[in-house]
mmCIF file of N, CA and C in Angstrom:
data_model
loop_
_atom_site.group_PDB
_atom_site.id
_atom_site.type_symbol
_atom_site.label_atom_id
_atom_site.label_comp_id
_atom_site.label_asym_id
_atom_site.label_seq_id
_atom_site.Cartn_x
_atom_site.Cartn_y
_atom_site.Cartn_z
ATOM 1 N N GLU A 1 23.867 -7.792 -11.398
ATOM 2 C CA GLU A 1 24.695 -6.760 -10.815
ATOM 3 C C GLU A 1 24.002 -6.230 -9.565
ATOM 4 N N GLU A 2 24.748 -6.038 -8.499
ATOM 5 C CA GLU A 2 24.190 -5.575 -7.238
ATOM 6 C C GLU A 2 23.983 -4.072 -7.224
ATOM 7 N N THR A 3 23.117 -3.633 -6.346
ATOM 8 C CA THR A 3 22.890 -2.212 -6.123
ATOM 9 C C THR A 3 24.121 -1.617 -5.453
ATOM 10 N N PRO A 4 24.533 -0.402 -5.827
ATOM 11 C CA PRO A 4 25.697 0.216 -5.178
ATOM 12 C C PRO A 4 25.473 0.373 -3.675
ATOM 13 N N GLN A 5 26.542 0.202 -2.909
ATOM 14 C CA GLN A 5 26.472 0.286 -1.459
ATOM 15 C C GLN A 5 27.540 1.238 -0.949
ATOM 16 N N ILE A 6 27.276 1.840 0.199
ATOM 17 C CA ILE A 6 28.255 2.689 0.866
ATOM 18 C C ILE A 6 28.517 2.059 2.231
ATOM 19 N N TYR A 7 29.776 1.853 2.559
ATOM 20 C CA TYR A 7 30.165 1.333 3.860
ATOM 21 C C TYR A 7 30.598 2.508 4.718
ATOM 22 N N ALA A 8 30.039 2.607 5.918
ATOM 23 C CA ALA A 8 30.349 3.736 6.800
ATOM 24 C C ALA A 8 30.827 3.223 8.148
ATOM 25 N N LEU A 9 31.876 3.831 8.667
ATOM 26 C CA LEU A 9 32.352 3.545 10.014
ATOM 27 C C LEU A 9 31.762 4.619 10.916
ATOM 28 N N CYS A 10 30.962 4.198 11.889
ATOM 29 C CA CYS A 10 30.223 5.146 12.733
ATOM 30 C C CYS A 10 30.612 4.970 14.198
ATOM 31 N N GLY A 11 30.493 6.027 14.938
ATOM 32 C CA GLY A 11 30.742 5.970 16.371
ATOM 33 C C GLY A 11 32.216 6.112 16.726
ATOM 34 N N ARG A 12 32.507 5.840 18.020
ATOM 35 C CA ARG A 12 33.880 5.988 18.515
ATOM 36 C C ARG A 12 34.134 4.921 19.577
ATOM 37 N N GLY A 13 35.308 4.353 19.559
ATOM 38 C CA GLY A 13 35.724 3.394 20.594
ATOM 39 C C GLY A 13 34.841 2.166 20.627
ATOM 40 N N SER A 14 34.411 1.798 21.842
ATOM 41 C CA SER A 14 33.603 0.580 22.004
ATOM 42 C C SER A 14 32.184 0.737 21.444
ATOM 43 N N ARG A 15 31.797 1.953 21.094
ATOM 44 C CA ARG A 15 30.453 2.191 20.548
ATOM 45 C C ARG A 15 30.479 2.343 19.029
ATOM 46 N N SER A 16 31.562 1.915 18.401
ATOM 47 C CA SER A 16 31.679 2.068 16.953
ATOM 48 C C SER A 16 31.025 0.888 16.235
ATOM 49 N N SER A 17 30.692 1.118 14.965
ATOM 50 C CA SER A 17 30.068 0.068 14.160
ATOM 51 C C SER A 17 30.351 0.319 12.690
ATOM 52 N N VAL A 18 30.186 -0.744 11.908
ATOM 53 C CA VAL A 18 30.279 -0.651 10.455
ATOM 54 C C VAL A 18 28.855 -0.755 9.932
ATOM 55 N N ARG A 19 28.445 0.167 9.084
ATOM 56 C CA ARG A 19 27.081 0.160 8.541
ATOM 57 C C ARG A 19 27.131 0.123 7.032
ATOM 58 N N VAL A 20 26.155 -0.574 6.458
ATOM 59 C CA VAL A 20 26.046 -0.669 5.009
ATOM 60 C C VAL A 20 24.801 0.100 4.591
ATOM 61 N N LEU A 21 24.965 1.101 3.742
ATOM 62 C CA LEU A 21 23.854 1.907 3.253
ATOM 63 C C LEU A 21 23.527 1.469 1.835
ATOM 64 N N ARG A 22 22.259 1.157 1.584
ATOM 65 C CA ARG A 22 21.800 0.748 0.262
ATOM 66 C C ARG A 22 20.678 1.673 -0.176
ATOM 67 N N HIS A 23 20.617 1.949 -1.456
ATOM 68 C CA HIS A 23 19.550 2.777 -2.006
ATOM 69 C C HIS A 23 18.253 1.975 -2.025
ATOM 70 N N GLY A 24 17.151 2.556 -1.564
ATOM 71 C CA GLY A 24 15.846 1.913 -1.636
ATOM 72 C C GLY A 24 15.484 1.181 -0.353
ATOM 73 N N LEU A 25 14.317 0.570 -0.376
ATOM 74 C CA LEU A 25 13.794 -0.176 0.758
ATOM 75 C C LEU A 25 13.644 -1.636 0.392
ATOM 76 N N ALA A 26 13.747 -2.491 1.375
ATOM 77 C CA ALA A 26 13.498 -3.906 1.142
ATOM 78 C C ALA A 26 11.994 -4.113 0.960
ATOM 79 N N VAL A 27 11.617 -5.000 0.069
ATOM 80 C CA VAL A 27 10.213 -5.254 -0.226
ATOM 81 C C VAL A 27 9.873 -6.692 0.136
ATOM 82 N N SER A 28 8.764 -6.862 0.832
ATOM 83 C CA SER A 28 8.269 -8.195 1.160
ATOM 84 C C SER A 28 6.919 -8.380 0.486
ATOM 85 N N ASN A 29 6.796 -9.386 -0.363
ATOM 86 C CA ASN A 29 5.517 -9.673 -1.009
ATOM 87 C C ASN A 29 4.620 -10.413 -0.032
ATOM 88 N N ILE A 30 3.414 -9.865 0.217
ATOM 89 C CA ILE A 30 2.455 -10.571 1.051
ATOM 90 C C ILE A 30 1.300 -11.104 0.217
ATOM 91 N N ALA A 31 1.180 -10.627 -1.003
ATOM 92 C CA ALA A 31 0.130 -11.109 -1.905
ATOM 93 C C ALA A 31 0.535 -10.792 -3.330
ATOM 94 N N MET A 32 0.168 -11.678 -4.236
ATOM 95 C CA MET A 32 0.428 -11.454 -5.649
ATOM 96 C C MET A 32 -0.824 -11.857 -6.414
ATOM 97 N N THR A 33 -1.208 -11.041 -7.382
ATOM 98 C CA THR A 33 -2.380 -11.348 -8.191
ATOM 99 C C THR A 33 -2.202 -10.732 -9.570
ATOM 100 N N GLN A 34 -2.835 -11.334 -10.550
ATOM 101 C CA GLN A 34 -2.838 -10.776 -11.893
ATOM 102 C C GLN A 34 -3.896 -9.677 -11.943
ATOM 103 N N LEU A 35 -3.545 -8.539 -12.468
ATOM 104 C CA LEU A 35 -4.489 -7.439 -12.595
ATOM 105 C C LEU A 35 -5.105 -7.458 -13.989
ATOM 106 N N PRO A 36 -6.340 -6.982 -14.119
ATOM 107 C CA PRO A 36 -7.015 -7.012 -15.426
ATOM 108 C C PRO A 36 -6.512 -5.961 -16.411
ATOM 109 N N GLY A 37 -5.539 -5.182 -16.054
ATOM 110 C CA GLY A 37 -4.998 -4.148 -16.931
ATOM 111 C C GLY A 37 -4.013 -3.293 -16.159
ATOM 112 N N ASN A 38 -3.649 -2.161 -16.736
ATOM 113 C CA ASN A 38 -2.753 -1.233 -16.058
ATOM 114 C C ASN A 38 -3.553 -0.311 -15.149
ATOM 115 N N PRO A 39 -3.212 -0.235 -13.880
ATOM 116 C CA PRO A 39 -3.949 0.630 -12.957
ATOM 117 C C PRO A 39 -3.779 2.108 -13.307
ATOM 118 N N PHE A 40 -4.859 2.857 -13.106
ATOM 119 C CA PHE A 40 -4.858 4.307 -13.265
ATOM 120 C C PHE A 40 -4.341 4.948 -11.976
ATOM 121 N N ALA A 41 -4.765 4.386 -10.828
ATOM 122 C CA ALA A 41 -4.350 4.909 -9.521
ATOM 123 C C ALA A 41 -4.599 3.844 -8.452
ATOM 124 N N VAL A 42 -3.913 3.992 -7.302
ATOM 125 C CA VAL A 42 -4.063 3.058 -6.181
ATOM 126 C C VAL A 42 -4.139 3.877 -4.892
ATOM 127 N N TRP A 43 -5.093 3.511 -4.021
ATOM 128 C CA TRP A 43 -5.238 4.151 -2.712
ATOM 129 C C TRP A 43 -5.382 3.075 -1.642
ATOM 130 N N THR A 44 -5.050 3.431 -0.417
ATOM 131 C CA THR A 44 -5.411 2.625 0.746
ATOM 132 C C THR A 44 -6.263 3.511 1.638
ATOM 133 N N VAL A 45 -7.221 2.892 2.326
ATOM 134 C CA VAL A 45 -8.140 3.663 3.157
ATOM 135 C C VAL A 45 -8.584 2.818 4.342
ATOM 136 N N LYS A 46 -8.745 3.483 5.478
ATOM 137 C CA LYS A 46 -9.253 2.815 6.675
ATOM 138 C C LYS A 46 -10.758 2.642 6.566
ATOM 139 N N GLY A 47 -11.327 1.715 7.330
ATOM 140 C CA GLY A 47 -12.768 1.528 7.379
ATOM 141 C C GLY A 47 -13.445 2.527 8.298
ATOM 142 N N SER A 48 -12.703 3.013 9.302
ATOM 143 C CA SER A 48 -13.209 4.045 10.207
ATOM 144 C C SER A 48 -12.016 4.804 10.769
ATOM 145 N N ASN A 49 -12.280 5.954 11.345
ATOM 146 C CA ASN A 49 -11.213 6.789 11.894
ATOM 147 C C ASN A 49 -10.561 6.174 13.123
ATOM 148 N N LYS A 50 -11.218 5.222 13.770
ATOM 149 C CA LYS A 50 -10.676 4.591 14.970
ATOM 150 C C LYS A 50 -9.740 3.437 14.655
ATOM 151 N N GLU A 51 -9.742 2.966 13.420
ATOM 152 C CA GLU A 51 -8.883 1.841 13.051
ATOM 153 C C GLU A 51 -7.436 2.302 12.932
ATOM 154 N N GLU A 52 -6.523 1.445 13.367
ATOM 155 C CA GLU A 52 -5.098 1.785 13.308
ATOM 156 C C GLU A 52 -4.528 1.569 11.909
ATOM 157 N N TYR A 53 -5.037 0.544 11.219
ATOM 158 C CA TYR A 53 -4.496 0.184 9.912
ATOM 159 C C TYR A 53 -5.556 0.326 8.823
ATOM 160 N N ASP A 54 -5.106 0.439 7.590
ATOM 161 C CA ASP A 54 -6.022 0.545 6.459
ATOM 162 C C ASP A 54 -6.784 -0.753 6.261
ATOM 163 N N LYS A 55 -8.036 -0.627 5.813
ATOM 164 C CA LYS A 55 -8.913 -1.771 5.615
ATOM 165 C C LYS A 55 -8.992 -2.188 4.151
ATOM 166 N N TYR A 56 -8.906 -1.221 3.231
ATOM 167 C CA TYR A 56 -9.070 -1.504 1.806
ATOM 168 C C TYR A 56 -7.899 -0.980 0.987
ATOM 169 N N ILE A 57 -7.597 -1.705 -0.080
ATOM 170 C CA ILE A 57 -6.749 -1.210 -1.157
ATOM 171 C C ILE A 57 -7.682 -1.025 -2.342
ATOM 172 N N VAL A 58 -7.752 0.177 -2.876
ATOM 173 C CA VAL A 58 -8.642 0.483 -4.001
ATOM 174 C C VAL A 58 -7.766 0.717 -5.229
ATOM 175 N N VAL A 59 -7.994 -0.088 -6.274
ATOM 176 C CA VAL A 59 -7.205 -0.005 -7.501
ATOM 177 C C VAL A 59 -8.135 0.445 -8.621
ATOM 178 N N SER A 60 -7.836 1.583 -9.227
ATOM 179 C CA SER A 60 -8.683 2.147 -10.272
ATOM 180 C C SER A 60 -8.101 1.829 -11.647
ATOM 181 N N PHE A 61 -8.974 1.364 -12.538
ATOM 182 C CA PHE A 61 -8.626 1.107 -13.932
ATOM 183 C C PHE A 61 -9.443 2.052 -14.810
ATOM 184 N N LEU A 62 -9.234 2.012 -16.111
ATOM 185 C CA LEU A 62 -9.907 2.924 -17.025
ATOM 186 C C LEU A 62 -11.429 2.821 -16.933
ATOM 187 N N ASN A 63 -11.979 1.611 -16.826
ATOM 188 C CA ASN A 63 -13.436 1.424 -16.806
ATOM 189 C C ASN A 63 -13.931 0.616 -15.615
ATOM 190 N N ALA A 64 -13.130 0.451 -14.593
ATOM 191 C CA ALA A 64 -13.538 -0.366 -13.443
ATOM 192 C C ALA A 64 -12.684 -0.022 -12.234
ATOM 193 N N THR A 65 -13.113 -0.533 -11.075
ATOM 194 C CA THR A 65 -12.378 -0.362 -9.831
ATOM 195 C C THR A 65 -12.325 -1.700 -9.113
ATOM 196 N N LEU A 66 -11.162 -2.060 -8.613
ATOM 197 C CA LEU A 66 -10.964 -3.291 -7.864
ATOM 198 C C LEU A 66 -10.764 -2.917 -6.404
ATOM 199 N N VAL A 67 -11.523 -3.564 -5.510
ATOM 200 C CA VAL A 67 -11.407 -3.285 -4.084
ATOM 201 C C VAL A 67 -10.912 -4.548 -3.394
ATOM 202 N N LEU A 68 -9.813 -4.411 -2.665
ATOM 203 C CA LEU A 68 -9.218 -5.534 -1.943
ATOM 204 C C LEU A 68 -9.279 -5.243 -0.451
ATOM 205 N N SER A 69 -9.647 -6.248 0.345
ATOM 206 C CA SER A 69 -9.635 -6.079 1.796
ATOM 207 C C SER A 69 -8.261 -6.485 2.316
ATOM 208 N N VAL A 70 -7.805 -5.781 3.329
ATOM 209 C CA VAL A 70 -6.504 -6.045 3.923
ATOM 210 C C VAL A 70 -6.727 -6.611 5.309
ATOM 211 N N GLY A 71 -6.105 -7.718 5.592
ATOM 212 C CA GLY A 71 -6.205 -8.364 6.902
ATOM 213 C C GLY A 71 -5.172 -9.473 6.952
ATOM 214 N N GLU A 72 -5.549 -10.632 7.483
ATOM 215 C CA GLU A 72 -4.650 -11.778 7.451
ATOM 216 C C GLU A 72 -4.324 -12.149 6.014
ATOM 217 N N LYS A 73 -5.309 -11.967 5.135
ATOM 218 C CA LYS A 73 -5.151 -12.198 3.702
ATOM 219 C C LYS A 73 -5.546 -10.921 2.972
ATOM 220 N N VAL A 74 -5.111 -10.798 1.732
ATOM 221 C CA VAL A 74 -5.565 -9.714 0.867
ATOM 222 C C VAL A 74 -6.510 -10.353 -0.132
ATOM 223 N N GLU A 75 -7.806 -9.980 -0.061
ATOM 224 C CA GLU A 75 -8.825 -10.619 -0.889
ATOM 225 C C GLU A 75 -9.697 -9.567 -1.564
ATOM 226 N N GLN A 76 -10.198 -9.910 -2.744
ATOM 227 C CA GLN A 76 -11.132 -9.027 -3.433
ATOM 228 C C GLN A 76 -12.475 -9.072 -2.721
ATOM 229 N N VAL A 77 -13.091 -7.901 -2.543
ATOM 230 C CA VAL A 77 -14.400 -7.825 -1.905
ATOM 231 C C VAL A 77 -15.392 -7.165 -2.849
ATOM 232 N N THR A 78 -16.651 -7.564 -2.734
ATOM 233 C CA THR A 78 -17.703 -6.997 -3.580
ATOM 234 C C THR A 78 -18.725 -6.210 -2.771
ATOM 235 N N ASP A 79 -18.677 -6.307 -1.441
ATOM 236 C CA ASP A 79 -19.671 -5.640 -0.587
ATOM 237 C C ASP A 79 -19.082 -4.466 0.188
ATOM 238 N N SER A 80 -18.108 -3.769 -0.391
ATOM 239 C CA SER A 80 -17.441 -2.666 0.304
ATOM 240 C C SER A 80 -18.222 -1.357 0.228
ATOM 241 N N GLY A 81 -19.170 -1.261 -0.692
ATOM 242 C CA GLY A 81 -19.897 -0.022 -0.893
ATOM 243 C C GLY A 81 -19.317 0.828 -2.004
ATOM 244 N N PHE A 82 -18.150 0.460 -2.514
ATOM 245 C CA PHE A 82 -17.555 1.185 -3.635
ATOM 246 C C PHE A 82 -18.224 0.767 -4.937
ATOM 247 N N ASN A 83 -18.343 1.707 -5.868
ATOM 248 C CA ASN A 83 -18.880 1.415 -7.196
ATOM 249 C C ASN A 83 -17.732 0.846 -8.026
ATOM 250 N N THR A 84 -17.814 -0.429 -8.375
ATOM 251 C CA THR A 84 -16.701 -1.109 -9.035
ATOM 252 C C THR A 84 -16.802 -1.133 -10.555
ATOM 253 N N VAL A 85 -17.861 -0.568 -11.131
ATOM 254 C CA VAL A 85 -18.029 -0.603 -12.589
ATOM 255 C C VAL A 85 -17.637 0.716 -13.250
ATOM 256 N N VAL A 86 -17.027 1.614 -12.486
ATOM 257 C CA VAL A 86 -16.566 2.897 -13.022
ATOM 258 C C VAL A 86 -15.124 3.139 -12.580
ATOM 259 N N GLN A 87 -14.456 4.066 -13.257
ATOM 260 C CA GLN A 87 -13.117 4.477 -12.859
ATOM 261 C C GLN A 87 -13.216 5.342 -11.600
ATOM 262 N N THR A 88 -12.360 5.098 -10.639
ATOM 263 C CA THR A 88 -12.336 5.902 -9.415
ATOM 264 C C THR A 88 -11.332 7.030 -9.570
ATOM 265 N N LEU A 89 -11.752 8.248 -9.231
ATOM 266 C CA LEU A 89 -10.883 9.418 -9.331
ATOM 267 C C LEU A 89 -10.184 9.743 -8.018
ATOM 268 N N ALA A 90 -10.841 9.415 -6.899
ATOM 269 C CA ALA A 90 -10.259 9.660 -5.576
ATOM 270 C C ALA A 90 -11.001 8.832 -4.543
ATOM 271 N N VAL A 91 -10.346 8.537 -3.437
ATOM 272 C CA VAL A 91 -10.940 7.784 -2.332
ATOM 273 C C VAL A 91 -10.558 8.491 -1.048
ATOM 274 N N GLY A 92 -11.498 8.554 -0.108
ATOM 275 C CA GLY A 92 -11.196 9.191 1.166
ATOM 276 C C GLY A 92 -12.129 8.737 2.256
ATOM 277 N N LEU A 93 -11.735 8.985 3.493
ATOM 278 C CA LEU A 93 -12.538 8.679 4.669
ATOM 279 C C LEU A 93 -12.908 9.992 5.337
ATOM 280 N N MET A 94 -14.203 10.232 5.503
ATOM 281 C CA MET A 94 -14.691 11.468 6.115
ATOM 282 C C MET A 94 -14.648 11.355 7.646
ATOM 283 N N THR A 95 -14.826 12.474 8.340
ATOM 284 C CA THR A 95 -14.785 12.467 9.800
ATOM 285 C C THR A 95 -15.939 11.689 10.427
ATOM 286 N N ASP A 96 -17.038 11.527 9.664
ATOM 287 C CA ASP A 96 -18.167 10.741 10.171
ATOM 288 C C ASP A 96 -18.060 9.268 9.780
ATOM 289 N N ASN A 97 -16.859 8.833 9.367
ATOM 290 C CA ASN A 97 -16.538 7.445 8.987
ATOM 291 C C ASN A 97 -17.195 7.001 7.692
ATOM 292 N N SER A 98 -17.683 7.915 6.881
ATOM 293 C CA SER A 98 -18.211 7.532 5.580
ATOM 294 C C SER A 98 -17.079 7.557 4.563
ATOM 295 N N LEU A 99 -17.105 6.599 3.660
ATOM 296 C CA LEU A 99 -16.104 6.512 2.597
ATOM 297 C C LEU A 99 -16.619 7.250 1.374
ATOM 298 N N ILE A 100 -15.750 8.001 0.734
ATOM 299 C CA ILE A 100 -16.148 8.693 -0.490
ATOM 300 C C ILE A 100 -15.333 8.173 -1.662
ATOM 301 N N GLN A 101 -15.968 8.211 -2.822
ATOM 302 C CA GLN A 101 -15.324 7.744 -4.058
ATOM 303 C C GLN A 101 -15.617 8.737 -5.143
#
């Protein structure tokens, strides 16, 4: 069964159009992986304040943390500086470009 849609006639005269409104956003999968359990929380964080895009995806589990690097590929990293053998409660980037966990 399809998601409900609303058809709208917008504009006037030669500037008119028919638009289709759908609930939600389109999703594009760029990476898929099996997780070792149900995540407690997920964050994204930049590597420095000068970067335009986030560098890491941090996934917290009950007794561990998974750190993924974001770039051309999404890959697990072990040298990020995050403690991966404990549950992460929060992640942030400080003004001096240090990452906190």
